[in-house]
Short mmCIF file of C-alpha atoms and ligand atoms in Angstrom, two decimals:
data_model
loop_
_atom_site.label_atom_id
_atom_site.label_comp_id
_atom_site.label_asym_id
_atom_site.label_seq_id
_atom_site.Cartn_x
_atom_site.Cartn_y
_atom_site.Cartn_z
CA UNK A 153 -34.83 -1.54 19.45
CA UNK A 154 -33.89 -3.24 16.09
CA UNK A 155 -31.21 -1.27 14.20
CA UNK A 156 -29.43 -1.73 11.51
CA UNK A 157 -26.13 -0.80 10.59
CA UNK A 158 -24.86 0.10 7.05
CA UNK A 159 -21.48 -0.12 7.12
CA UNK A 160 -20.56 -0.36 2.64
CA UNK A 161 -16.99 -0.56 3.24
CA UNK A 162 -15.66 -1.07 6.18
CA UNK A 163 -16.66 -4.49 8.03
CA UNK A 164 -16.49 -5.38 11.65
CA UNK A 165 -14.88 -8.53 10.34
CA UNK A 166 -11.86 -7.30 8.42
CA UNK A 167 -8.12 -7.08 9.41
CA UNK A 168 -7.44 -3.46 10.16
CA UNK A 169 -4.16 -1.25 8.94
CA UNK A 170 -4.72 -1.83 5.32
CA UNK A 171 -5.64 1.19 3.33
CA UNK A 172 -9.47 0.93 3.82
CA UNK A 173 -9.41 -0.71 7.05
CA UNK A 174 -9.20 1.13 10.24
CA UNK A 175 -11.19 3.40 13.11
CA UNK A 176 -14.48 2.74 11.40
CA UNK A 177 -14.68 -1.13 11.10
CA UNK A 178 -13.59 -0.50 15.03
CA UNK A 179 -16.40 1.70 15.55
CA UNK A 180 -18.97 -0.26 13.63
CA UNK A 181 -18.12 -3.96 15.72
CA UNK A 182 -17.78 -2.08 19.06
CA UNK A 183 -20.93 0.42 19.07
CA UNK A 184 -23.00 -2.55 17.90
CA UNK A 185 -21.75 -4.40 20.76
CA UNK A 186 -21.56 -1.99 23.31
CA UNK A 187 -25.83 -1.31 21.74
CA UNK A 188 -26.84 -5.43 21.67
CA UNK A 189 -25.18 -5.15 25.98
CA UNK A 190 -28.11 -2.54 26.37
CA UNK A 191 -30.04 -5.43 24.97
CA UNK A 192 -30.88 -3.74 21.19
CA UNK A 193 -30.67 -6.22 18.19
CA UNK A 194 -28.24 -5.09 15.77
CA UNK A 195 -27.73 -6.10 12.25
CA UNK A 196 -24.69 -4.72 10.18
CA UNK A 197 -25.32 -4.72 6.23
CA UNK A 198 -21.57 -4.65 4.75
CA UNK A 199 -20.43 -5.23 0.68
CA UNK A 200 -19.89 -8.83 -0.11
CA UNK A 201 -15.88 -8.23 -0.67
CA UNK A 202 -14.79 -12.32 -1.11
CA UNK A 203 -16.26 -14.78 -2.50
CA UNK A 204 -16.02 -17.74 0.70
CA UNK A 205 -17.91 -15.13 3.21
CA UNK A 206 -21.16 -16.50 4.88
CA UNK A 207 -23.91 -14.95 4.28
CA UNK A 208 -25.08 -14.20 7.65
CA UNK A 209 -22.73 -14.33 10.85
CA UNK A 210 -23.50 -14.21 14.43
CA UNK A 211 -20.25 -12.08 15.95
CA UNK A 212 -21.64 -11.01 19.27
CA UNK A 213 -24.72 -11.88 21.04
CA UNK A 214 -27.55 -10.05 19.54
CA UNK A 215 -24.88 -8.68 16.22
CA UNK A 216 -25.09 -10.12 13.15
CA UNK A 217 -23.21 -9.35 10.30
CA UNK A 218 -25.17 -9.40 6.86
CA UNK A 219 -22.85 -9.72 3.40
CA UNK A 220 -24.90 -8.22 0.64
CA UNK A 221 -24.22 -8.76 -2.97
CA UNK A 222 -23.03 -5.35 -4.47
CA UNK A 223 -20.20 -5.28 -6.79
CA UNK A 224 -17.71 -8.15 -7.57
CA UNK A 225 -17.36 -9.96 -4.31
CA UNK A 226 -13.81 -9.01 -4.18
CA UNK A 227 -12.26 -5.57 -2.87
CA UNK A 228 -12.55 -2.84 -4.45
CA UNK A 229 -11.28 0.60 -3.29
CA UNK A 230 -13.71 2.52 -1.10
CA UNK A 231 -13.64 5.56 -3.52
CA UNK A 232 -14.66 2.95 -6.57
CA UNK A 233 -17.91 1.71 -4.53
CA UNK A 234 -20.43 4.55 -5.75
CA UNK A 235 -22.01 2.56 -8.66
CA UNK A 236 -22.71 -0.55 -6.26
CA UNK A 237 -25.25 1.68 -3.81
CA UNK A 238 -28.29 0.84 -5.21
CA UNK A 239 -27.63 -2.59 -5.83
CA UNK A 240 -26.75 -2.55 -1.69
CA UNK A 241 -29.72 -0.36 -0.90
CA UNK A 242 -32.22 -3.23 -3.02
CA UNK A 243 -30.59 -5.85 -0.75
CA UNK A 244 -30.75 -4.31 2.22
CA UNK A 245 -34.43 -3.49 1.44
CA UNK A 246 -34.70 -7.13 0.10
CA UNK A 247 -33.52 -8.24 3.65
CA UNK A 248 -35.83 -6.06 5.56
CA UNK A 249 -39.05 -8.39 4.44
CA UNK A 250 -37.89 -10.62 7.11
CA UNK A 251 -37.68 -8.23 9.78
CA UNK A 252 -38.13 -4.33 9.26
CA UNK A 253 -35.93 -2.37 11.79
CA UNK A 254 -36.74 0.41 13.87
CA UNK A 255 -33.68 2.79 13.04
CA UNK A 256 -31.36 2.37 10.08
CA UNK A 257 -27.54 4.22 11.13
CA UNK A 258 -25.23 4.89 7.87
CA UNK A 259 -21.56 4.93 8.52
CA UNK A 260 -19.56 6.98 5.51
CA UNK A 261 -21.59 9.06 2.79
CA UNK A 262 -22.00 6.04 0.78
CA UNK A 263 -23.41 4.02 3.59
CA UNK A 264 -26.03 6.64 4.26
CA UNK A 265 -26.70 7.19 0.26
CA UNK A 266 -27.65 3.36 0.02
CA UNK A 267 -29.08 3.21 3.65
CA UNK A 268 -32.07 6.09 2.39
CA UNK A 269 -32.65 4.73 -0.39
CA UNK A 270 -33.29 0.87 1.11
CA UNK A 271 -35.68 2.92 3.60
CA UNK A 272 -37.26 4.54 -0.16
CA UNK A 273 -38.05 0.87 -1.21
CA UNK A 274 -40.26 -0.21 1.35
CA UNK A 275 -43.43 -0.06 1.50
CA UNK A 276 -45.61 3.27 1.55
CA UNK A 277 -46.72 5.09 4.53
CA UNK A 278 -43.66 3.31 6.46
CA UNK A 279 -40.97 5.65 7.42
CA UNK A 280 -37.55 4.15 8.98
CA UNK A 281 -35.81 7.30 10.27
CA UNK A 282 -31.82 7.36 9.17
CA UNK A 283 -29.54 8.47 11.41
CA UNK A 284 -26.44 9.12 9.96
CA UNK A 285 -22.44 9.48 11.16
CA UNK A 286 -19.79 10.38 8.48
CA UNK A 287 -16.97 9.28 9.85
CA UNK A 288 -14.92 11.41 7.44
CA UNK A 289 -16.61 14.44 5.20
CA UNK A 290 -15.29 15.58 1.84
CA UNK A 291 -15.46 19.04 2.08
CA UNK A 292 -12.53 18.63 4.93
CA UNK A 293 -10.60 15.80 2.50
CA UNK A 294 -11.04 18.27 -0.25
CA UNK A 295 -9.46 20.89 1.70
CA UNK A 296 -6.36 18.95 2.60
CA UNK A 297 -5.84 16.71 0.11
CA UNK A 298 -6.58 18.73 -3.05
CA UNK A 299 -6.13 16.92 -6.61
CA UNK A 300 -5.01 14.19 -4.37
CA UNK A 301 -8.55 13.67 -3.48
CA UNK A 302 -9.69 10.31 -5.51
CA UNK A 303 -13.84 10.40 -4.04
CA UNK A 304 -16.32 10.22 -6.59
CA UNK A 305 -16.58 14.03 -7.95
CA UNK A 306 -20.49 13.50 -7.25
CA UNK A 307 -19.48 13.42 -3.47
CA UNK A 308 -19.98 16.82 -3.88
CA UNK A 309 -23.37 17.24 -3.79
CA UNK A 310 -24.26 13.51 -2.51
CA UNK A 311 -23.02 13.81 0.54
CA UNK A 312 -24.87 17.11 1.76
CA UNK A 313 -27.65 15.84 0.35
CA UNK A 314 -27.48 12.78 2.60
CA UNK A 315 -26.41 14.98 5.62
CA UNK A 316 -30.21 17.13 4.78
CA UNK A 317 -32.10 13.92 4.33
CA UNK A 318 -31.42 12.12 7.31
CA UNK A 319 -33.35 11.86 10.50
CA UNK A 320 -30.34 12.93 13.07
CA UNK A 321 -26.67 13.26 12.50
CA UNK A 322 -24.11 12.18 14.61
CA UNK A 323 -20.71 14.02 14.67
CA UNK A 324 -18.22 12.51 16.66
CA UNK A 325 -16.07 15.38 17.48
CA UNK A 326 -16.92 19.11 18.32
CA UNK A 327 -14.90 20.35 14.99
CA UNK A 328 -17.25 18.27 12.87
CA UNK A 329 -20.58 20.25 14.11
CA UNK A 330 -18.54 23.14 12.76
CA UNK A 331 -17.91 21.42 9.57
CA UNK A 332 -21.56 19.79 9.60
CA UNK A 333 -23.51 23.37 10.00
CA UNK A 334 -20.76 24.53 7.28
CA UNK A 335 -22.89 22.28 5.19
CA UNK A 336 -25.96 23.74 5.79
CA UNK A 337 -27.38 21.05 8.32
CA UNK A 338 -29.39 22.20 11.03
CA UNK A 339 -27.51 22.10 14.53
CA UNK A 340 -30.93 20.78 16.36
CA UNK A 341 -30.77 18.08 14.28
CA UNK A 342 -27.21 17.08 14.70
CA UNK A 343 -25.70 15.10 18.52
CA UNK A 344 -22.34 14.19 19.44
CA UNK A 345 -21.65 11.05 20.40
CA UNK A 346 -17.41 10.22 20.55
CA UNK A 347 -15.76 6.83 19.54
CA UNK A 348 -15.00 5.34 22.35
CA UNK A 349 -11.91 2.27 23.39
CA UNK A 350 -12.47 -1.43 24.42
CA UNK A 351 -11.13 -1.20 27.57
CA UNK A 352 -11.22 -4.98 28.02
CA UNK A 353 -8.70 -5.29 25.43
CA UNK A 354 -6.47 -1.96 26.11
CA UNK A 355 -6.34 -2.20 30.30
CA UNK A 356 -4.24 0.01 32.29
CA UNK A 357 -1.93 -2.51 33.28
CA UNK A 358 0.02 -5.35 31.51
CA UNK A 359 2.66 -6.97 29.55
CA UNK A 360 4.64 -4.49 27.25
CA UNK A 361 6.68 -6.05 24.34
CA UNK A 362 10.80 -5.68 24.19
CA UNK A 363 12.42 -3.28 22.52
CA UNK A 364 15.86 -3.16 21.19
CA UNK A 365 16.84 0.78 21.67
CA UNK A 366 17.05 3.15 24.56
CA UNK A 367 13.71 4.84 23.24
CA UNK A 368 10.71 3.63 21.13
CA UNK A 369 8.16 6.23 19.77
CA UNK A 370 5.16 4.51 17.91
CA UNK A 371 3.10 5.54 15.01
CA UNK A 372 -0.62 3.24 14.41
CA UNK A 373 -2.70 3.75 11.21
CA UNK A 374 -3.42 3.53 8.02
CA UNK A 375 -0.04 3.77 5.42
CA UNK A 376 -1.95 6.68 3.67
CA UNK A 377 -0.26 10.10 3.28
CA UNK A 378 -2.50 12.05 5.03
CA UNK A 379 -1.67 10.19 8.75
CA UNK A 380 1.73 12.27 8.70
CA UNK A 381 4.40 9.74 8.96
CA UNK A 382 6.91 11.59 6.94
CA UNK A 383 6.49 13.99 9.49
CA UNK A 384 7.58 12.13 12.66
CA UNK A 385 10.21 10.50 10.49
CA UNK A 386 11.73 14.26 9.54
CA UNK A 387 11.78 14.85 13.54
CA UNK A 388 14.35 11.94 14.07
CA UNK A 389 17.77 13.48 12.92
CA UNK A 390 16.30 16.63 15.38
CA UNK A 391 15.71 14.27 18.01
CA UNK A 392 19.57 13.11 17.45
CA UNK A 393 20.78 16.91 17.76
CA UNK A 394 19.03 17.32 20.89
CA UNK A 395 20.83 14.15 22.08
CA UNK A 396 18.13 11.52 21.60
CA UNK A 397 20.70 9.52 18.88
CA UNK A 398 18.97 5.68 19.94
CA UNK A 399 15.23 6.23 19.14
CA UNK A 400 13.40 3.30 17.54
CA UNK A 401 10.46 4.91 14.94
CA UNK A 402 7.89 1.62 15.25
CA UNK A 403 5.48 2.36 11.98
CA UNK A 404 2.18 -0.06 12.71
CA UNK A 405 -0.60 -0.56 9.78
CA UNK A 406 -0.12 -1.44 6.18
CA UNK A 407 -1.20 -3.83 3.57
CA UNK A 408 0.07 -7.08 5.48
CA UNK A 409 3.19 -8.47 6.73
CA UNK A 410 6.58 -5.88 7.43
CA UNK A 411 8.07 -7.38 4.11
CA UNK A 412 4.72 -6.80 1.85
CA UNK A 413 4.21 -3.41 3.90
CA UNK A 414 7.91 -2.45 2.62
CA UNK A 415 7.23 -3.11 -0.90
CA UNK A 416 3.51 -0.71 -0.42
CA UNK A 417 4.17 2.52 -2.47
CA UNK A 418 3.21 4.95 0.62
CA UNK A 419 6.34 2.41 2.90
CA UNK A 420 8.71 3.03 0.19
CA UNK A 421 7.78 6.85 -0.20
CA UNK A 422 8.62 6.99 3.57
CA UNK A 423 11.73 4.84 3.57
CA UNK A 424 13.06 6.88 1.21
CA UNK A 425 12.55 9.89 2.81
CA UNK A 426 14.34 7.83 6.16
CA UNK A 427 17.20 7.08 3.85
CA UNK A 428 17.74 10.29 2.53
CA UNK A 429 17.92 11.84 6.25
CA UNK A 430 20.10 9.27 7.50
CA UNK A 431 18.19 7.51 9.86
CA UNK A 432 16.37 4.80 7.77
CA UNK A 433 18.35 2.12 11.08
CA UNK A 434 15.81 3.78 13.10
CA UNK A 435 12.34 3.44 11.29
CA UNK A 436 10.86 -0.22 11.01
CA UNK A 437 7.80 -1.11 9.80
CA UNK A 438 5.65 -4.03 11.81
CA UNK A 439 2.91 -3.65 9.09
CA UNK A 440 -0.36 -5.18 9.72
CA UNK A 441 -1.05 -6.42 13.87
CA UNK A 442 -3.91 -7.94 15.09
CA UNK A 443 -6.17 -6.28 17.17
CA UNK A 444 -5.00 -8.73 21.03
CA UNK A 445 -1.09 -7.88 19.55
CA UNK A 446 -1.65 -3.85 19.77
CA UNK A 447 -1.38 -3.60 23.64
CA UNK A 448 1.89 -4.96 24.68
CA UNK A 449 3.10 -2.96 21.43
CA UNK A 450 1.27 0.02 22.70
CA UNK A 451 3.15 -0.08 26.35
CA UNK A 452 6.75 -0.31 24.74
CA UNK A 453 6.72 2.64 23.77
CA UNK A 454 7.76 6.17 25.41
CA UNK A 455 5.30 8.20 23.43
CA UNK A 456 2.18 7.92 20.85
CA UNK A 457 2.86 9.96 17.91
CA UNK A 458 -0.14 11.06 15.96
CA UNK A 459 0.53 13.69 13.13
CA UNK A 460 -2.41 13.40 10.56
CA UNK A 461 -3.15 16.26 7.98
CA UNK A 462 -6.53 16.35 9.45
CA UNK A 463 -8.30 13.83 11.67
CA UNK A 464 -12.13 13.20 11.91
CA UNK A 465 -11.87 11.58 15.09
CA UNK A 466 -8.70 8.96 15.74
CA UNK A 467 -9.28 5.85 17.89
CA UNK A 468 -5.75 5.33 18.34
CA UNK A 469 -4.66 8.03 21.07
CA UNK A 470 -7.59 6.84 22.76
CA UNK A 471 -6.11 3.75 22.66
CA UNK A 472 -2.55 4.53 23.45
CA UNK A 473 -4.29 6.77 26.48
CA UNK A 474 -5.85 3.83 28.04
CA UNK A 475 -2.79 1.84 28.37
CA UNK A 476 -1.36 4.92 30.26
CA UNK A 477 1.26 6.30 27.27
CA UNK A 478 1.61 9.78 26.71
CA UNK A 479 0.20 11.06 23.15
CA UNK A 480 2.00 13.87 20.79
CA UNK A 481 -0.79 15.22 18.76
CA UNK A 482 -1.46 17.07 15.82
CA UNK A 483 -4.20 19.88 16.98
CA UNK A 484 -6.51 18.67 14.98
CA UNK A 485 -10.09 17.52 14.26
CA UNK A 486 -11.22 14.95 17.06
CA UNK A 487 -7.44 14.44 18.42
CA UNK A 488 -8.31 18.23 19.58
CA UNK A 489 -10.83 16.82 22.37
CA UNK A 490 -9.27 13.60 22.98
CA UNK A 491 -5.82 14.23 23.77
CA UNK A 492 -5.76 17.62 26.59
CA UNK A 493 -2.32 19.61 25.82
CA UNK A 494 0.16 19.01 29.25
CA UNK A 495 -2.23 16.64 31.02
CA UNK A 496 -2.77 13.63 28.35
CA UNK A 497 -0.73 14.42 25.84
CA UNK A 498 1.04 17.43 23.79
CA UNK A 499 -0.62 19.44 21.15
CA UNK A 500 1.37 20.48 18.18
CA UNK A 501 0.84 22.23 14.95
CA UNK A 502 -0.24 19.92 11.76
CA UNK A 503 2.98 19.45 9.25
CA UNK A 504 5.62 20.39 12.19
CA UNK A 505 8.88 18.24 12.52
CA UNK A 506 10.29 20.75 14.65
CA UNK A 507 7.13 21.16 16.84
CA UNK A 508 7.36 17.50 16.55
CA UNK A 509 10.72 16.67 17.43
CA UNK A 510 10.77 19.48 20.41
CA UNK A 511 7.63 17.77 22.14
CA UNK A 512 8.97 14.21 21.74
CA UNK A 513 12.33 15.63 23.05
CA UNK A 514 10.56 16.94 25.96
CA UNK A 515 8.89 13.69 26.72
CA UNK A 516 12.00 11.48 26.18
CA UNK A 517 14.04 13.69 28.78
CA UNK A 518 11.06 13.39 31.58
CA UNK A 519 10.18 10.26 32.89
CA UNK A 520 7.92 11.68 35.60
CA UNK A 521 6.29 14.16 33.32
CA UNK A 522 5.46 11.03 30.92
CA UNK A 523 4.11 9.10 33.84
CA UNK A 524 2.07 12.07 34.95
CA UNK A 525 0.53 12.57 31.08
CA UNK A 526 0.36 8.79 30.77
CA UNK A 527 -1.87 8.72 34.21
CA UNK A 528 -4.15 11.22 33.51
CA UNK A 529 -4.68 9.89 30.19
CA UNK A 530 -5.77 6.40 31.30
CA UNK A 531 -8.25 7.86 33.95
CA UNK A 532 -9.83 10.28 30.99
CA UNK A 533 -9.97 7.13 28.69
CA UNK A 534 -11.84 5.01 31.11
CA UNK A 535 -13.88 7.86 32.41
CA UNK A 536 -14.96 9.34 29.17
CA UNK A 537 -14.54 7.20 26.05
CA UNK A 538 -15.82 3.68 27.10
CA UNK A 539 -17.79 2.01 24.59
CA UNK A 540 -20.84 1.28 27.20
CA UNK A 541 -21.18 5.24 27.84
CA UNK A 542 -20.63 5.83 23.60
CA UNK A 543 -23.44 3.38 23.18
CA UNK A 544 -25.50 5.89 26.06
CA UNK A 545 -25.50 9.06 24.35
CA UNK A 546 -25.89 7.11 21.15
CA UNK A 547 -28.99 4.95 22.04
CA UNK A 548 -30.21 9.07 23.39
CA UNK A 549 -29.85 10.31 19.71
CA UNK A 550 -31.67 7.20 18.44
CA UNK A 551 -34.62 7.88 20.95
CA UNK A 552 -34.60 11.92 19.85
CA UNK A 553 -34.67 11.03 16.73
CA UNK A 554 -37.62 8.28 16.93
CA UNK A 555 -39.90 10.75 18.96
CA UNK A 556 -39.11 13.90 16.57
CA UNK A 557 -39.34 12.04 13.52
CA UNK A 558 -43.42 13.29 12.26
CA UNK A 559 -45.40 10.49 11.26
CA UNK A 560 -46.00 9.76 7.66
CA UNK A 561 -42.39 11.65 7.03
CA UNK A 562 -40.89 9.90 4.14
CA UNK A 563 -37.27 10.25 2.78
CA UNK A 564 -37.30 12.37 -0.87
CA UNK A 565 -36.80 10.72 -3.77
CA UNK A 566 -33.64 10.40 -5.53
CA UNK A 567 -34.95 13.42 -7.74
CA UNK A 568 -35.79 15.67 -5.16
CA UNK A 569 -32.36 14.88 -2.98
CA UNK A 570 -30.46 16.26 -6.31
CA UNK A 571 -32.43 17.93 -8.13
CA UNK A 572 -29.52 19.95 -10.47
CA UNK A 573 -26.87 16.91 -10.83
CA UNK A 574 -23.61 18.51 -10.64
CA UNK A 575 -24.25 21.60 -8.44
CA UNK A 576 -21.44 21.14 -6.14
CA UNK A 577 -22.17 22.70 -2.52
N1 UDP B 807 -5.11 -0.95 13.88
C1 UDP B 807 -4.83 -2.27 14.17
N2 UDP B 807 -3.79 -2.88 13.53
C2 UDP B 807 -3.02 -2.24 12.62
C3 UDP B 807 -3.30 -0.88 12.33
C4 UDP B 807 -4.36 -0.26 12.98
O1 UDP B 807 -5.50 -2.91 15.00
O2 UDP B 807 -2.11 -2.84 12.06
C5 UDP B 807 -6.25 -0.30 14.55
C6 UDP B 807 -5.86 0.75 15.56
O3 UDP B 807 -5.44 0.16 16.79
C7 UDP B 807 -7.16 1.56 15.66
C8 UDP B 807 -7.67 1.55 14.22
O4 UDP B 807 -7.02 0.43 13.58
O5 UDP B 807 -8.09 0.89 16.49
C9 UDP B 807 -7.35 2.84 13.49
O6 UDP B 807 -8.30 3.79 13.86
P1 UDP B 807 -8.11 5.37 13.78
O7 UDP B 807 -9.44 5.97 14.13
O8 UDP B 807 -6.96 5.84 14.60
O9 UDP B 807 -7.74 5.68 12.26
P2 UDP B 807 -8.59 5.55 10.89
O10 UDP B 807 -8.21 4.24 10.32
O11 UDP B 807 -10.05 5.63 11.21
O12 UDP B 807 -8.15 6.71 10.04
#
């Protein structure tokens, strides 16, 4: 098959942990190259975001990366990217002259805005069916983040109207079928298909970094608000009262090096919050790792922690899982069929330092019960969440969705998708 991938924001080329860099620049590079091993030709349309990249680049056998011309060729905050669709949707279309695809798959709203419309451009009578994966839906951000929410308002309506136009949706956790029917989208035309975890780069076994204190516990992600920190950081002076006084807090991700991440508004926010508890010693930022750095970090540490608001899926207990450490998760979204409560991982209410600090506790006092999590955790990571079997049940949703497609269907116009501008779903 020849697919292409519209991926507006998030490239497989970038350096991950800044604000707009993370699971789905992961998801894009390694589904397209778990999909060209089953021998498909994949091309991944992404916003020209500096001026030096190349316009076309080879990454994998059979991958290529495509920069299209949308916007200043400079980043720009995902949220600010609305206006630049069409101009990315005319170059994708542009760029299809050469060599039409047989599937277009939009990753993010705005991905799968500009991906219909570049399928509305060609020419007449052709129909590319769009498959489409969110990654992340408003209606959930909206929910948890409140005024705090910076998408475009017209997100609103956009987005459900994307989620009724295309072909076949993919939601990559059960919660989001939940969320996706919410939004009135059929449930025959909607598949899961997980993320999954290079398990060439995070192997059972191998070197773990050093570590100064008795204990480590390890946060990975974004520095956004909504991934929780604060909340493993208020469990630290309860992990001292239950006698766990020489536990390292290792904070991953940010906008670059540990000294740039300090001075990022979220790090100081958080280091604040350390210093007013008293245990600011015990929380240090690494900011920014590469992607070959993250598994000796991952194996020098006791536990995972993940404590997101809300999580649409969440690569990195998968990760942590597959190098055989024991996750403490938030019971939500995606981390709710990833991590199994006592035999991967713990589950613990969103927002909880206590529920935090009392599973962590429970970890740090029980080697064997880590080892026995940690175990069971690799073996469900390699079993389950490997990006050859993602790429499976994803090429199966493809094939649906090129043998129930009708003939002759065409995408709606722009003025049929949203038809009353402004009436929010
Ligand atoms: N990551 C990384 N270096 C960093 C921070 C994060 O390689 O400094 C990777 C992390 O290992 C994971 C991804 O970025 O593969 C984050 O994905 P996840 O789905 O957990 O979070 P998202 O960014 O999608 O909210």
């Amino acid at each position: 098959m020849k697919i292409s991938m519209v991926s507006e924001h998030a490239s497989p080329l970038a350096a991950l942990g800044g604000v707009d860099a993370g699971g789905q620049n992961v998801h894009v590079a390694a589904l397209s190259a778990a999909l060209a091993r089953r021998g498909h030709h994949i091309t991944v349309y992404t916003r020209r975001d500096a001026d030096d990249l190349p316009r076309r680049v080879r990454i994998f056998p059979r991958v290529e990366v495509v920069h299209i011309q949308a916007g200043p060729a400079r980043h720009v905050p995902k949220d600010d990217l609305l206006p630049f669709m069409e101009e990315l949707a005319s170059g994708i279309s542009r760029d299809w002259e050469r060599r039409r695809p047989d599937l277009v798959h939009g990753h993010f709203w705005m991905s799968g805005l500009a991906a219909l419309d570049a399928t509305r451009q060609g020419p007449a009578g052709v129909h590319i069916p769009v498959v489409q994966t969110f990654h992340a839906l408003g209606t959930v951000k909206r929910r948890h983040q409140g005024s705090a929410d910076t998408s475009p308002f017209e997100r609103r309506w956009l987005e459900p109207a994307v989620g009724r136009d295309a072909d076949r949706i993919i939601a990559t956790c059960s919660d989001e079928v939940f969320e996706l029917k919410a939004m009135g989208i059929p449930p025959g035309r909607i598949s899961i298909a997980p993320c999954g975890v290079d398990l060439d780069l995070f192997p059972g076994a191998g070197q773990a970094d050093r570590r100064d204190r008795t204990h480590r516990i390890l946060s990975v992600g974004r520095l956004v608000p909504r991934k929780g920190v604060d909340v493993v950081i208020r469990a630290l002076p309860l992990l001292r009262a239950a006698g766990f006084p020489d536990v390292e807090l290792l904070v991953v991700g940010g906008g670059g090096d540990a000294i740039e991440t300090e001075r990022d508004s979220e790090a100081r926010r958080l280091l604040a919050i350390a210093s007013e508890l008293g245990v600011r010693q015990q929380v240090t930022f690494r900011g920014q790792v590469p992607r070959e750095a993250m598994p000796g970090i991952f194996r020098s540490a006791d536990a995972v922690v993940c404590t997101p608001w809300y999580e649409p899926f969440g690569i990195v207990p998968l990760e942590a899982m597959a190098c055989g450490i024991p996750v403490v998760a938030a019971a939500v979204g995606g981390l709710r069929d990833t991590v199994v409560d006592e035999r991967t991982g713990l589950h613990i209410p969103p927002r909880d330092p206590e529920a935090t600090a009392a599973a962590l506790a429970r970890l740090l006092a029980d080697q064997g019960l880590r080892q026995s999590l940690g175990r069971a955790g690799q073996q469900r990571a390699r079993s389950r969440y490997s990006w050859d079997r993602v790429a499976a049940e994803t090429e199966k949703a493809y094939l649906q969705t090129l043998t129930g497609t009708a003939a002759g269907r065409r995408h709606e116009t722009r003025d049929q998708l949203y038809p009353v501008e402004g009436a929010a779903l």
